Short mmCIF file of C-alpha atoms in Angstrom, two decimals:
data_model
loop_
_atom_site.label_atom_id
_atom_site.label_comp_id
_atom_site.label_asym_id
_atom_site.label_seq_id
_atom_site.Cartn_x
_atom_site.Cartn_y
_atom_site.Cartn_z
CA UNK A 1 0.00 0.00 0.00
CA UNK A 2 1.49 3.35 -1.00
CA UNK A 3 2.10 5.95 1.68
CA UNK A 4 2.78 8.89 -0.65
CA UNK A 5 0.26 11.48 0.49
CA UNK A 6 0.40 13.18 -2.91
CA UNK A 7 -1.27 10.10 -4.41
CA UNK A 8 -3.86 9.79 -1.61
CA UNK A 9 -7.08 11.65 -1.04
CA UNK A 10 -8.56 11.68 2.44
CA UNK A 11 -12.31 11.19 2.25
CA UNK A 12 -15.10 10.28 4.65
CA UNK A 13 -17.12 7.14 4.02
CA UNK A 14 -19.96 9.25 2.68
CA UNK A 15 -17.61 11.13 0.33
CA UNK A 16 -15.99 7.88 -0.82
CA UNK A 17 -19.38 6.32 -1.49
CA UNK A 18 -20.51 9.37 -3.46
CA UNK A 19 -17.27 9.39 -5.47
CA UNK A 20 -17.53 5.70 -6.35
CA UNK A 21 -21.32 5.56 -6.69
CA UNK A 22 -21.77 3.11 -3.80
CA UNK A 23 -23.38 3.27 -0.39
CA UNK A 24 -21.43 4.28 2.73
CA UNK A 25 -21.72 0.73 4.05
CA UNK A 26 -20.27 -0.63 0.81
CA UNK A 27 -17.51 1.94 1.11
CA UNK A 28 -16.72 0.66 4.62
CA UNK A 29 -16.46 -2.93 3.35
CA UNK A 30 -14.25 -1.82 0.47
CA UNK A 31 -11.92 0.04 2.84
CA UNK A 32 -11.74 -3.01 5.13
CA UNK A 33 -10.76 -5.25 2.23
CA UNK A 34 -8.20 -2.85 0.80
CA UNK A 35 -6.84 -1.96 4.24
CA UNK A 36 -6.56 1.69 3.26
CA UNK A 37 -5.22 3.97 6.00
CA UNK A 38 -7.68 5.65 8.32
CA UNK A 39 -7.41 8.72 10.54
CA UNK A 40 -9.67 11.09 12.41
CA UNK A 41 -10.41 14.48 10.90
CA UNK A 42 -10.71 17.79 12.74
CA UNK A 43 -14.48 17.34 12.85
CA UNK A 44 -14.10 13.97 14.56
CA UNK A 45 -15.20 12.04 11.50
CA UNK A 46 -13.00 9.28 10.11
CA UNK A 47 -11.03 10.03 6.96
CA UNK A 48 -9.86 7.27 4.63
CA UNK A 49 -6.68 7.54 2.57
CA UNK A 50 -7.93 6.53 -0.88
CA UNK A 51 -5.43 6.14 -3.74
CA UNK A 52 -6.06 8.94 -6.20
CA UNK A 53 -6.23 6.57 -9.17
CA UNK A 54 -9.23 4.84 -7.57
CA UNK A 55 -11.30 8.01 -7.61
CA UNK A 56 -12.90 8.79 -10.99
CA UNK A 57 -12.83 12.29 -12.38
CA UNK A 58 -16.62 12.36 -12.51
CA UNK A 59 -19.01 10.64 -10.09
CA UNK A 60 -20.93 7.72 -11.61
CA UNK A 61 -24.26 8.55 -13.24
CA UNK A 62 -26.13 5.79 -11.37
CA UNK A 63 -27.41 6.60 -7.87
CA UNK A 64 -25.28 5.45 -4.91
CA UNK A 65 -27.56 2.52 -4.02
CA UNK A 66 -27.61 1.17 -7.59
CA UNK A 67 -24.07 -0.29 -7.31
CA UNK A 68 -22.29 -2.25 -4.62
CA UNK A 69 -18.73 -2.33 -3.43
CA UNK A 70 -17.85 -5.19 -5.77
CA UNK A 71 -18.82 -3.14 -8.82
CA UNK A 72 -16.77 -0.23 -7.55
CA UNK A 73 -13.81 -2.46 -6.80
CA UNK A 74 -13.15 -3.87 -10.25
CA UNK A 75 -9.58 -4.91 -9.51
CA UNK A 76 -8.32 -8.51 -9.15
CA UNK A 77 -8.48 -8.31 -5.33
CA UNK A 78 -12.25 -7.93 -5.47
CA UNK A 79 -12.58 -11.04 -7.60
CA UNK A 80 -10.31 -12.90 -5.19
CA UNK A 81 -12.67 -11.93 -2.37
CA UNK A 82 -15.74 -13.09 -4.28
CA UNK A 83 -14.37 -16.47 -5.43
CA UNK A 84 -14.30 -18.06 -1.92
CA UNK A 85 -17.85 -16.88 -1.31
CA UNK A 86 -18.99 -18.39 -4.60
CA UNK A 87 -17.20 -21.64 -3.75
CA UNK A 88 -18.87 -21.80 -0.34
CA UNK A 89 -22.26 -21.06 -1.87
CA UNK A 90 -21.68 -23.73 -4.54
CA UNK A 91 -20.82 -26.30 -1.88
CA UNK A 92 -23.88 -25.27 0.10
CA UNK A 93 -26.07 -25.62 -3.00
CA UNK A 94 -24.58 -29.07 -3.73
CA UNK A 95 -25.31 -30.15 -0.16
CA UNK A 96 -28.87 -28.84 -0.37
CA UNK A 97 -29.40 -30.61 -3.70
CA UNK A 98 -28.18 -33.89 -2.17
CA UNK A 99 -30.47 -33.40 0.81
CA UNK A 100 -33.34 -32.59 -1.54
CA UNK A 101 -32.66 -35.75 -3.55
CA UNK A 102 -32.54 -37.75 -0.32
CA UNK A 103 -35.88 -36.26 0.73
CA UNK A 104 -37.34 -37.10 -2.69
CA UNK A 105 -36.09 -40.69 -2.37
CA UNK A 106 -37.64 -40.96 1.09
CA UNK A 107 -40.86 -39.48 -0.29
CA UNK A 108 -40.93 -42.06 -3.10
CA UNK A 109 -40.27 -44.86 -0.61
CA UNK A 110 -43.09 -43.57 1.59
CA UNK A 111 -45.41 -43.48 -1.41
CA UNK A 112 -44.51 -47.10 -2.22
CA UNK A 113 -45.08 -48.11 1.40
CA UNK A 114 -48.39 -46.22 1.41
CA UNK A 115 -49.47 -48.04 -1.76
CA UNK A 116 -48.49 -51.38 -0.22
CA UNK A 117 -50.39 -50.54 2.95
CA UNK A 118 -53.41 -49.55 0.86
CA UNK A 119 -53.29 -52.93 -0.90
CA UNK A 120 -52.95 -54.72 2.43
CA UNK A 121 -55.84 -52.68 3.84
CA UNK A 122 -57.98 -53.66 0.84
CA UNK A 123 -57.04 -57.31 1.37
CA UNK A 124 -57.92 -57.02 5.06
CA UNK A 125 -61.27 -55.45 4.16
CA UNK A 126 -61.98 -58.28 1.72
CA UNK A 127 -60.97 -60.84 4.34
CA UNK A 128 -63.24 -59.14 6.88
CA UNK A 129 -66.13 -59.42 4.41
CA UNK A 130 -65.43 -63.14 3.95
CA UNK A 131 -65.18 -63.62 7.71
CA UNK A 132 -68.47 -61.78 8.21
CA UNK A 133 -70.18 -63.96 5.58
CA UNK A 134 -68.82 -67.13 7.20
CA UNK A 135 -69.85 -65.86 10.63
CA UNK A 136 -73.37 -65.25 9.34
CA UNK A 137 -73.44 -68.74 7.86
CA UNK A 138 -72.26 -70.21 11.14
CA UNK A 139 -74.93 -68.24 12.98
CA UNK A 140 -77.59 -69.49 10.55
CA UNK A 141 -76.34 -73.06 11.00
CA UNK A 142 -76.45 -72.64 14.78
CA UNK A 143 -80.02 -71.36 14.65
CA UNK A 144 -81.00 -74.21 12.32
CA UNK A 145 -79.36 -76.68 14.70
CA UNK A 146 -81.31 -75.20 17.60
CA UNK A 147 -84.53 -75.44 15.60
CA UNK A 148 -83.83 -79.08 14.68
CA UNK A 149 -82.94 -79.83 18.29
CA UNK A 150 -86.22 -78.31 19.44
CA UNK A 151 -88.14 -80.26 16.80
CA UNK A 152 -86.34 -83.43 17.89
CA UNK A 153 -87.29 -82.79 21.50
CA UNK A 154 -90.89 -82.22 20.47
CA UNK A 155 -90.90 -85.46 18.45
CA UNK A 156 -89.39 -87.34 21.39
CA UNK A 157 -92.09 -85.94 23.67
CA UNK A 158 -94.75 -86.94 21.13
CA UNK A 159 -93.21 -90.42 20.89
CA UNK A 160 -93.20 -90.73 24.67
CA UNK A 161 -96.87 -89.71 24.76
CA UNK A 162 -97.74 -92.33 22.15
CA UNK A 163 -95.63 -94.90 23.98
CA UNK A 164 -97.47 -94.11 27.21
CA UNK A 165 -100.82 -94.36 25.42
CA UNK A 166 -99.77 -97.68 23.85
CA UNK A 167 -98.66 -99.01 27.19
CA UNK A 168 -101.98 -97.97 28.73
CA UNK A 169 -103.82 -99.65 25.86
CA UNK A 170 -101.80 -102.80 26.33
CA UNK A 171 -102.63 -102.80 30.02
CA UNK A 172 -106.31 -102.40 29.19
CA UNK A 173 -106.09 -105.24 26.67
CA UNK A 174 -104.41 -107.41 29.29
CA UNK A 175 -107.13 -106.58 31.79
CA UNK A 176 -109.79 -107.36 29.20
CA UNK A 177 -108.12 -110.64 28.35
CA UNK A 178 -107.97 -111.55 32.02
CA UNK A 179 -111.61 -110.55 32.40
CA UNK A 180 -112.55 -112.73 29.41
CA UNK A 181 -110.72 -115.67 30.98
CA UNK A 182 -112.58 -115.13 34.21
CA UNK A 183 -115.85 -114.96 32.31
CA UNK A 184 -114.99 -118.16 30.44
CA UNK A 185 -114.05 -119.87 33.65
CA UNK A 186 -117.28 -118.72 35.29
CA UNK A 187 -119.32 -119.90 32.33
CA UNK A 188 -117.61 -123.30 32.42
CA UNK A 189 -118.20 -123.59 36.14
CA UNK A 190 -121.84 -122.65 35.67
CA UNK A 191 -122.21 -125.21 32.89
CA UNK A 192 -120.67 -127.89 35.05
CA UNK A 193 -123.00 -127.03 37.89
CA UNK A 194 -125.98 -127.18 35.58
CA UNK A 195 -124.87 -130.59 34.31
CA UNK A 196 -124.40 -131.93 37.83
CA UNK A 197 -127.82 -130.69 38.91
CA UNK A 198 -129.38 -132.37 35.85
CA UNK A 199 -127.72 -135.68 36.71
CA UNK A 200 -129.01 -135.43 40.24
CA UNK A 201 -132.53 -134.90 38.94
CA UNK A 202 -132.31 -137.91 36.66
CA UNK A 203 -130.93 -140.04 39.43
#
């Protein structure tokens, strides 16, 4: 950095920004990069030793906020300052793109899993329908079994009633047969008595 005061102009940040067509903040960053000398003026404001060749003869036409410190600093040092930033941003973009691709892959995998789950859910629903149909059939069979069981019990009761009636009839028949035998025996005894009395009369 040259120290020849004849080649240096001492300007405030506002004056430097106006001369270069940049904002005062951009002028501060430019001074920090170039490491230009700095001293306090009589008014207490900082003065920057700017090389005379860096100050154009006429201020730029564009307003101060239309350009930044990189545009004003068109030397190789400015490009050297920008290159690392671009490299960092490029690496950051690459990392974000990889993360984005990873997220897309995870999203695709989740979609596949969701489709598989949907298929499984449909299969479960179909299986539930089959189970419900079979359950209804089993319930119908159970009711039919209960009905047949009740009918069987009723038939057994009817059979028992007929068996009881038959048994009673058989007892009556037996009694009648016994009564007939008694009647026959009585008739035979009466006939014998009549025959004996007739013999006595003839004797």
